[in-house]
PDB file of C-alpha atoms in Angstrom:
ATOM      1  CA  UNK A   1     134.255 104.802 107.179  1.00  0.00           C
ATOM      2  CA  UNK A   2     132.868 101.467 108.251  1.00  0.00           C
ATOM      3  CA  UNK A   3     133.033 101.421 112.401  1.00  0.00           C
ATOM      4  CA  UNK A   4     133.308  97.917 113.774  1.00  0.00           C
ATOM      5  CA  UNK A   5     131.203  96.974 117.153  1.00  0.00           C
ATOM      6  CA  UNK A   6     130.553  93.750 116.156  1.00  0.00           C
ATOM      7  CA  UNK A   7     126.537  93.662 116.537  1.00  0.00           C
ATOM      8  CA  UNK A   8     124.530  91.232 114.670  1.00  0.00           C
ATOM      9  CA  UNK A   9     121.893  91.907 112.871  1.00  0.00           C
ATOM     10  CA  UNK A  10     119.135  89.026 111.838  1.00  0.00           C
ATOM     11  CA  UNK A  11     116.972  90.550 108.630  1.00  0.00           C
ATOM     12  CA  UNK A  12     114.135  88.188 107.227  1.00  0.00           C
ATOM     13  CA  UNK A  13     113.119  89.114 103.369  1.00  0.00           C
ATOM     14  CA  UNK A  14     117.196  89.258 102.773  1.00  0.00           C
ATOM     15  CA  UNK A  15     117.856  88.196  99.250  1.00  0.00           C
ATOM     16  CA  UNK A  16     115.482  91.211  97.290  1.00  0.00           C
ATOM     17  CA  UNK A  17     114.841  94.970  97.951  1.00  0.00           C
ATOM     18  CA  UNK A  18     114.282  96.500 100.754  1.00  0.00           C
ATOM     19  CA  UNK A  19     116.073  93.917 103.404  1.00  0.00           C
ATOM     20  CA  UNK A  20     118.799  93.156 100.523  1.00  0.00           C
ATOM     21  CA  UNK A  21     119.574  97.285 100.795  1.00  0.00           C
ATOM     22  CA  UNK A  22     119.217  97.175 104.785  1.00  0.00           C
ATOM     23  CA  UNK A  23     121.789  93.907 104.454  1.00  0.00           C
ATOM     24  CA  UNK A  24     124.632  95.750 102.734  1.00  0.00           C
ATOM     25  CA  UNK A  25     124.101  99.170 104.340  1.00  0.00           C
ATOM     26  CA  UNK A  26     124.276  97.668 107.844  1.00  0.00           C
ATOM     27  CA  UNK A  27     127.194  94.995 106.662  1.00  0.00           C
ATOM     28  CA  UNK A  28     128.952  98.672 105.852  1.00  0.00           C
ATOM     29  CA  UNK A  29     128.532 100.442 109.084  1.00  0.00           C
ATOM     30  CA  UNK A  30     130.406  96.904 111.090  1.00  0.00           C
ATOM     31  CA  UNK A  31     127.246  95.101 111.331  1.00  0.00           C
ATOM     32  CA  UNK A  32     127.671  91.063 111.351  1.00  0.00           C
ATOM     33  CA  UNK A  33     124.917  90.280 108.832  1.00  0.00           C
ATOM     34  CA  UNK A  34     122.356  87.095 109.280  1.00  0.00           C
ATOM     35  CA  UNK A  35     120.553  86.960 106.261  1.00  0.00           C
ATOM     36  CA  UNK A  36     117.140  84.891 105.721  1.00  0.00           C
ATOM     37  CA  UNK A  37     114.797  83.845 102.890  1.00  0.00           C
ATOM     38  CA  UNK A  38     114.011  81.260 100.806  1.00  0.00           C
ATOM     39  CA  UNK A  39     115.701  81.779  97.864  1.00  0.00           C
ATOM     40  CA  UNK A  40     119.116  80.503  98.702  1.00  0.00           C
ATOM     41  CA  UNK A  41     121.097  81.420  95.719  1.00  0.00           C
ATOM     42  CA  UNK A  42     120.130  85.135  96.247  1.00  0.00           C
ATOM     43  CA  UNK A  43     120.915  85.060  99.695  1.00  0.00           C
ATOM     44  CA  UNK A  44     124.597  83.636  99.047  1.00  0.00           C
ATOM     45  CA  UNK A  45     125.264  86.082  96.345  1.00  0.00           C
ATOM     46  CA  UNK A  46     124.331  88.700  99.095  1.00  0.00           C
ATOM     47  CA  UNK A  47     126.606  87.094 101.059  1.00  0.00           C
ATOM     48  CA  UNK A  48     129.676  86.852  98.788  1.00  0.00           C
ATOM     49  CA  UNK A  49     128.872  90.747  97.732  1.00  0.00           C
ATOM     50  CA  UNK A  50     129.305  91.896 101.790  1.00  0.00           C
ATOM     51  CA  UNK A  51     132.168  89.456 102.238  1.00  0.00           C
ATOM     52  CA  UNK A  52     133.961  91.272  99.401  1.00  0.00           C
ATOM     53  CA  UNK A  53     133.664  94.685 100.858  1.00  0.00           C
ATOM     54  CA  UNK A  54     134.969  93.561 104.032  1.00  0.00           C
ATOM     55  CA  UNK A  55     131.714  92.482 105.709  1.00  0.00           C
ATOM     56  CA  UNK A  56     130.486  89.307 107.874  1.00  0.00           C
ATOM     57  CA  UNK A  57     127.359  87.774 106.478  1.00  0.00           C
ATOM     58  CA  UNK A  58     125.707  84.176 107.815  1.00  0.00           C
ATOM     59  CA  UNK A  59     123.172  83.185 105.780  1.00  0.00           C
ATOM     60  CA  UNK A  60     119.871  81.041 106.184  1.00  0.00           C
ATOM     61  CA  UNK A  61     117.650  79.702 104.055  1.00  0.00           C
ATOM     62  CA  UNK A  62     113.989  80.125 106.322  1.00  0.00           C
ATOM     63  CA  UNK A  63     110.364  80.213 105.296  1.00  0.00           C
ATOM     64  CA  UNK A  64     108.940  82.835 107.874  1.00  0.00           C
ATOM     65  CA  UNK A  65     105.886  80.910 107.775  1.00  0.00           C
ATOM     66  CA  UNK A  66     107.100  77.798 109.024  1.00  0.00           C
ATOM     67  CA  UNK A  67     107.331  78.393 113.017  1.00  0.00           C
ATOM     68  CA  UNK A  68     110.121  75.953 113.398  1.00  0.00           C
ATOM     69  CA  UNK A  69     112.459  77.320 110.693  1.00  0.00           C
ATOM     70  CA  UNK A  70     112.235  80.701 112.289  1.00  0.00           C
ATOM     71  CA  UNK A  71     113.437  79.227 115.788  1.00  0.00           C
ATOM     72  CA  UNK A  72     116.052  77.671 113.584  1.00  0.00           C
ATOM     73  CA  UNK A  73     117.115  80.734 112.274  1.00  0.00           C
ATOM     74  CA  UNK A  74     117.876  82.693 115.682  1.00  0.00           C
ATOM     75  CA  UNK A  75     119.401  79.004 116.633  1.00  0.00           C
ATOM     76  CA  UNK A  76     121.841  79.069 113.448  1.00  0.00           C
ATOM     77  CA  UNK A  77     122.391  83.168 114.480  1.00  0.00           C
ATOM     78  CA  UNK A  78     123.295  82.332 118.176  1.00  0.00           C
ATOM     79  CA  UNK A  79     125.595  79.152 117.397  1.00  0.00           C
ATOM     80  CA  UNK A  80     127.394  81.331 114.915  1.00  0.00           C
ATOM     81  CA  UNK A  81     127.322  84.962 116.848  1.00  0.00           C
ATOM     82  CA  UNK A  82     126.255  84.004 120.393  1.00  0.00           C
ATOM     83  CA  UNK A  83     123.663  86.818 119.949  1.00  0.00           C
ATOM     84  CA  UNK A  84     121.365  88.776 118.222  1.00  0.00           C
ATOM     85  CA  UNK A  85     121.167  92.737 118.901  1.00  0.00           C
ATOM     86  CA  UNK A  86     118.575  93.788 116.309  1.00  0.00           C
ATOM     87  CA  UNK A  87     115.873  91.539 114.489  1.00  0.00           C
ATOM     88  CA  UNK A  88     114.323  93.011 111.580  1.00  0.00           C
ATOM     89  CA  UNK A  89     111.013  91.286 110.542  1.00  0.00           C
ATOM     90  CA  UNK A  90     110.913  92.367 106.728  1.00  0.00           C
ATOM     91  CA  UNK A  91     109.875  89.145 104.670  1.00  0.00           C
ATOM     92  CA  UNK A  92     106.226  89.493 103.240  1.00  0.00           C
ATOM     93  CA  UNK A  93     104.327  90.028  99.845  1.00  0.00           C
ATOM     94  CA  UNK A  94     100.897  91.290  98.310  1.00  0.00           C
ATOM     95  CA  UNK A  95      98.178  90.670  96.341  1.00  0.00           C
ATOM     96  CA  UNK A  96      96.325  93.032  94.026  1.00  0.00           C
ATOM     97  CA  UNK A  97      92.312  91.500  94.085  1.00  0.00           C
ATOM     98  CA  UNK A  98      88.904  92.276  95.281  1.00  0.00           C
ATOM     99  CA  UNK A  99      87.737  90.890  98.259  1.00  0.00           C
ATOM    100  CA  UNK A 100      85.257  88.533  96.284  1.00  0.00           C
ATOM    101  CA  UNK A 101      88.046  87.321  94.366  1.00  0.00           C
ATOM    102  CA  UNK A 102      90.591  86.546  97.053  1.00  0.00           C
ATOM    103  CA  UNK A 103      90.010  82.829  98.104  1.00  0.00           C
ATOM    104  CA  UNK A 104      90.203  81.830 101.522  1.00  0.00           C
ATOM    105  CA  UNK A 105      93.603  79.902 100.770  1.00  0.00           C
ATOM    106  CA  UNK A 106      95.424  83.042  99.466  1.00  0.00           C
ATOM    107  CA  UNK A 107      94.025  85.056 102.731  1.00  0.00           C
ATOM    108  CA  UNK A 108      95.491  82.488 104.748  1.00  0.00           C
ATOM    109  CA  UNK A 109      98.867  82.567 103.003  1.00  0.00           C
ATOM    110  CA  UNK A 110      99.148  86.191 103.260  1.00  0.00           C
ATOM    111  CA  UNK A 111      98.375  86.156 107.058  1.00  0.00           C
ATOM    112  CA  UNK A 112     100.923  83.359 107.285  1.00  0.00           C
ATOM    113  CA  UNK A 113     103.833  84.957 105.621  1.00  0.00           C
ATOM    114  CA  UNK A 114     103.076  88.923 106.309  1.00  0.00           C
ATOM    115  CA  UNK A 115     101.624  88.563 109.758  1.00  0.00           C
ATOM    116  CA  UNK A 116     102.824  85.245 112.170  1.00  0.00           C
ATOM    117  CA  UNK A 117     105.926  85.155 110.268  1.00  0.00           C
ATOM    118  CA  UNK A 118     106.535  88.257 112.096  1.00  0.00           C
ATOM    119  CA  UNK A 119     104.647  87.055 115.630  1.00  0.00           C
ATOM    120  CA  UNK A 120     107.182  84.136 115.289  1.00  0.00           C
ATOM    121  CA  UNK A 121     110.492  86.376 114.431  1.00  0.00           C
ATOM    122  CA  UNK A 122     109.404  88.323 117.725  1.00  0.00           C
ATOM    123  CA  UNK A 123     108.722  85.053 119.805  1.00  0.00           C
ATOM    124  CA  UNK A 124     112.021  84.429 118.516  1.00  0.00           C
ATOM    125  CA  UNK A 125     113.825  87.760 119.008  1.00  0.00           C
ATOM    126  CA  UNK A 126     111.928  88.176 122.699  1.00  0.00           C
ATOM    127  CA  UNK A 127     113.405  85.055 124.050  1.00  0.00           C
ATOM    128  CA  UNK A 128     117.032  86.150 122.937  1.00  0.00           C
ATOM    129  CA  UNK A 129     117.155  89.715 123.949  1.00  0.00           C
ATOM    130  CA  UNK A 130     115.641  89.046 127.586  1.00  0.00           C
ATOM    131  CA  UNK A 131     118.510  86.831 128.105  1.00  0.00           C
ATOM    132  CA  UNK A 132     120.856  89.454 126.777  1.00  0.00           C
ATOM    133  CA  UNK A 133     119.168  92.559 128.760  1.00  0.00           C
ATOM    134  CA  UNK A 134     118.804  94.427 125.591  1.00  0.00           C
ATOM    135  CA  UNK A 135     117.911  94.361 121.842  1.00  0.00           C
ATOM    136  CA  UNK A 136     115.685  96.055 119.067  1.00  0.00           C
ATOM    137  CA  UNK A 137     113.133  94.636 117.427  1.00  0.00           C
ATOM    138  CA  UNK A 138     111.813  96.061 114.106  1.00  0.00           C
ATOM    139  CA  UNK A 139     108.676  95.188 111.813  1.00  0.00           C
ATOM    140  CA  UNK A 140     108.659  96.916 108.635  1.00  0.00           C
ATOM    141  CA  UNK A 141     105.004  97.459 107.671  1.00  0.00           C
ATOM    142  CA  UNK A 142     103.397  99.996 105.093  1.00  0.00           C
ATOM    143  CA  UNK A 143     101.036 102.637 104.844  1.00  0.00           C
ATOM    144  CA  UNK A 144      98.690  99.842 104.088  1.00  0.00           C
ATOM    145  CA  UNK A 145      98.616  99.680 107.595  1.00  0.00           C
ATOM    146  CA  UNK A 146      97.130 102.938 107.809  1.00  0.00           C
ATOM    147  CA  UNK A 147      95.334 103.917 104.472  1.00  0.00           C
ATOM    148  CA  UNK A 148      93.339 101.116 102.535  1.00  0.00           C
ATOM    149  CA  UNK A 149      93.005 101.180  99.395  1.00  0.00           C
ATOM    150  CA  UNK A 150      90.567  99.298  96.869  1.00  0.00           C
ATOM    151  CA  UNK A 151      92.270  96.077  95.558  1.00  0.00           C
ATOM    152  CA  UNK A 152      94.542  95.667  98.645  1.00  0.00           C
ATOM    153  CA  UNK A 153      92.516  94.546 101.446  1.00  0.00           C
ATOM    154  CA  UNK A 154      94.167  91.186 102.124  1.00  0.00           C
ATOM    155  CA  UNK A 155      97.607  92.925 102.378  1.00  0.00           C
ATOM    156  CA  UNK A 156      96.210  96.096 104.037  1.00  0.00           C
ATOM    157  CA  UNK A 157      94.450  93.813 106.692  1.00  0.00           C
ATOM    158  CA  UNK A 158      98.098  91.859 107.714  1.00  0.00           C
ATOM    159  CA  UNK A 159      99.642  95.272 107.982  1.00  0.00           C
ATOM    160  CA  UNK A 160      96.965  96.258 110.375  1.00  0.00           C
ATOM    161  CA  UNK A 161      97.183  93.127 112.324  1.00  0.00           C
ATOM    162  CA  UNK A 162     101.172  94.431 112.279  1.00  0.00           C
ATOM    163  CA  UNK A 163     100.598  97.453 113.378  1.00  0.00           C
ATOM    164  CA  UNK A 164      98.673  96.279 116.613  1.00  0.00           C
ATOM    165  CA  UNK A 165     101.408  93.560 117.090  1.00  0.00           C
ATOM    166  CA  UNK A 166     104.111  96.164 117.279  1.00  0.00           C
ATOM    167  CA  UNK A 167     102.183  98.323 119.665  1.00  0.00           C
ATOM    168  CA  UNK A 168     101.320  96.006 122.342  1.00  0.00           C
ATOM    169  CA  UNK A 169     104.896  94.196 122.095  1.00  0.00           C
ATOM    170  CA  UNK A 170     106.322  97.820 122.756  1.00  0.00           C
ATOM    171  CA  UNK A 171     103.900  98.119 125.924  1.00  0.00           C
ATOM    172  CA  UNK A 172     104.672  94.554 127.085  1.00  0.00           C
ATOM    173  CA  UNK A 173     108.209  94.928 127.037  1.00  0.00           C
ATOM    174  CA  UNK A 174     108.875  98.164 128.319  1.00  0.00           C
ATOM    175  CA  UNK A 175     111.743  98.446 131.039  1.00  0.00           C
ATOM    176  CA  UNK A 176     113.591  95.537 129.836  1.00  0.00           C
ATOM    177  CA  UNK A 177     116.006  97.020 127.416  1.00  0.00           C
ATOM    178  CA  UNK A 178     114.507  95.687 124.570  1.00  0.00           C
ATOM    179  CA  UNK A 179     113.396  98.277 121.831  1.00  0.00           C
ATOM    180  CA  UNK A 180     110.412  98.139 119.721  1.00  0.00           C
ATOM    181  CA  UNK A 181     109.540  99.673 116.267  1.00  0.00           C
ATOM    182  CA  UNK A 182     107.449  99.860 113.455  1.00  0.00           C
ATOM    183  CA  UNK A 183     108.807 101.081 109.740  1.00  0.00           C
ATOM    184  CA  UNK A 184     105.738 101.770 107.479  1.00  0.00           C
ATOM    185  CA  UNK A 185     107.064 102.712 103.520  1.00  0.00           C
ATOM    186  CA  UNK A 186     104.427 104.044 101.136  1.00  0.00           C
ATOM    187  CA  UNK A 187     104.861 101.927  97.751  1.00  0.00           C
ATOM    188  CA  UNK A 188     108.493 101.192  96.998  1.00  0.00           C
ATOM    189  CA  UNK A 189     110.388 100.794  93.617  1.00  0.00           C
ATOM    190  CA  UNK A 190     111.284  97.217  94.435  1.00  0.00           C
ATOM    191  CA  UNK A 191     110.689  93.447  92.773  1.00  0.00           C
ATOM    192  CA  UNK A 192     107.758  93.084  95.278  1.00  0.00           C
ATOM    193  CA  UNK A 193     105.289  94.090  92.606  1.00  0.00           C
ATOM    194  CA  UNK A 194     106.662  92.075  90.504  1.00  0.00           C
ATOM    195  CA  UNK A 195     105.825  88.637  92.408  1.00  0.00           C
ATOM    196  CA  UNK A 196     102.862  90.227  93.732  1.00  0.00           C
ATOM    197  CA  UNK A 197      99.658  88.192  93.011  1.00  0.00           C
ATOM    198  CA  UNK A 198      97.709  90.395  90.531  1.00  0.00           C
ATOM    199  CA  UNK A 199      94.072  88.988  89.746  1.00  0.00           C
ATOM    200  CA  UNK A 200      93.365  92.530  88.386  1.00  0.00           C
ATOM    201  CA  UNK A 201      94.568  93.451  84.868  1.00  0.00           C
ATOM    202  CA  UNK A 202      96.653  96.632  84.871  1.00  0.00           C
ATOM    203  CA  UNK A 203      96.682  96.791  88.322  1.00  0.00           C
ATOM    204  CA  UNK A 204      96.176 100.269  90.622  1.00  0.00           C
ATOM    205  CA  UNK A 205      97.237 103.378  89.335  1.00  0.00           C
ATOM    206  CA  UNK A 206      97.567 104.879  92.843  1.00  0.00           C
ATOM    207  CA  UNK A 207     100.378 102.493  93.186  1.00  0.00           C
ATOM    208  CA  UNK A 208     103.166 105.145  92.544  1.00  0.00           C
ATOM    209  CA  UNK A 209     106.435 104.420  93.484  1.00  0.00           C
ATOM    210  CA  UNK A 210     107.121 107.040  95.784  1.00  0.00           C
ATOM    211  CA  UNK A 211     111.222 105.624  97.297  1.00  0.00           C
ATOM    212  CA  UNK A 212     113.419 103.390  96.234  1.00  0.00           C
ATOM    213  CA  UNK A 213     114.360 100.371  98.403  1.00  0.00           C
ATOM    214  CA  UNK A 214     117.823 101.873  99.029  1.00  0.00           C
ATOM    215  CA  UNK A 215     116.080 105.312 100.167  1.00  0.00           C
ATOM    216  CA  UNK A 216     113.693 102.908 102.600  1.00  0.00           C
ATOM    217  CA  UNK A 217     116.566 100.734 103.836  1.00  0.00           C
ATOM    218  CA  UNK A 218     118.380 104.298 104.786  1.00  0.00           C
ATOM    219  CA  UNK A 219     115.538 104.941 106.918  1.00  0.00           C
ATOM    220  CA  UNK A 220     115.082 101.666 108.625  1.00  0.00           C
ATOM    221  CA  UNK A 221     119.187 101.784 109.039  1.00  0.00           C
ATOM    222  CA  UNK A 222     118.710 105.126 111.206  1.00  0.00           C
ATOM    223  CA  UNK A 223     116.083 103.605 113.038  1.00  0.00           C
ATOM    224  CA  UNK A 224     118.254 100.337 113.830  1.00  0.00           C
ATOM    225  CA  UNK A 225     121.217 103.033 115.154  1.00  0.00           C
ATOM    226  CA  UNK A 226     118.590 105.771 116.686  1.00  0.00           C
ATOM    227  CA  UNK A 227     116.268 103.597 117.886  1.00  0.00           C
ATOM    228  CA  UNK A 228     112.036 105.395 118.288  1.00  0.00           C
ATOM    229  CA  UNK A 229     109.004 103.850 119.048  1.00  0.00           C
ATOM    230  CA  UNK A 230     106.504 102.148 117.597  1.00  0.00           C
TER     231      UNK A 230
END
């Protein structure tokens, strides 16, 4: 039984997998919804879906990468909710290459989207949640973050970078009320592989799908309502 409190929940990486599950699982349980990503059509179908079941859902077309649309998403989430209790930094993608083949553009767009895409949805979330007294910030890495494997290193490295990010925003904000933590899936049955950049034929066979993204989101969801540590 859905029970309402009325919190609002800003996800990035909204319209596919594992933030589309953590959208309609948290729209269930009374959450008011702000959904962000690029693809707008997605995100309004999400929308429509969570209105029909009784849900609130806002939702905002935003490029993570892009600094200013990110502000302009938690501006669009306060002008329609007047807060924002939990921010969950899930937008990102890979890329299956060697290091020699990995150009210096594609490193740079995979730092942009997977890495200050997140540094600006916590800039974002900070400033909110120290005027409310509380909130809960969480960035959902991967193992990648931990374990490197051949063929990865791009997306392994932005994970890392994640990793450290979440730490020392935990540290810095400690005694304020505002919650930090860190989500790390091992490789997930979603349509990220499929719009993964793949200059390897075939691709890894270590890449097992090992949870779906509606088993992931259920983890995340008892994160966002049991909040741990980074």
């Amino acid at each position: 039984m859905k029970h309402e409190h009325g919190r609002v929940v800003v996800i990035t990486g909204a319209s596919a997998g594992i933030g589309r599950d953590c959208a309609l699982q948290l729209a269930e349980r009374g959450y008011r919804v702000v959904a962000a990503a690029r693809r707008m059509d997605r995100l309004n179908a999400l929308c429509e879906e969570i209105s029909r079941s009784g849900g609130v859902c806002l939702a905002v077309q935003t490029d993570v990468s892009d600094e200013a649309a990110v502000d302009g998403l938690l501006a669009r989430t306060v002008a329609e909710f007047g807060r924002a209790d939990v921010w969950i930094n899930n937008a990102g993608f890979g890329q299956l290459a060697t290091i020699e083949q990995t150009t210096a553009d594609e490193m740079r767009q995979l730092l942009e989207v997977n890495y200050l895409g997140a540094f600006y949805g916590c800039r974002a979330a900070v400033r909110q949640m120290r005027l409310q007294g509380s909130g809960h910030i969480l960035n959902i890495s991967s193992m990648a973050g931990k374990v490197c494997t051949p063929l990865s290193a791009g997306y392994s490295a932005t994970k890392h970078a994640l990793n450290a990010l979440t730490e020392a925003l935990e540290i810095e904000l400690a005694g304020t009320g505002i919650r930090v933590s860190c989500i790390m899936p091992s490789f997930t049955t979603t349509d990220f592989s499929e719009v993964m950049v793949r200059k390897v034929a075939g691709g890894s066979k270590a890449q097992v799908p090992t949870a779906t993204s509606a088993q992931v989101a259920r983890r995340i969801v008892r994160c966002v309502e049991r909040p741990r540590s980074a």
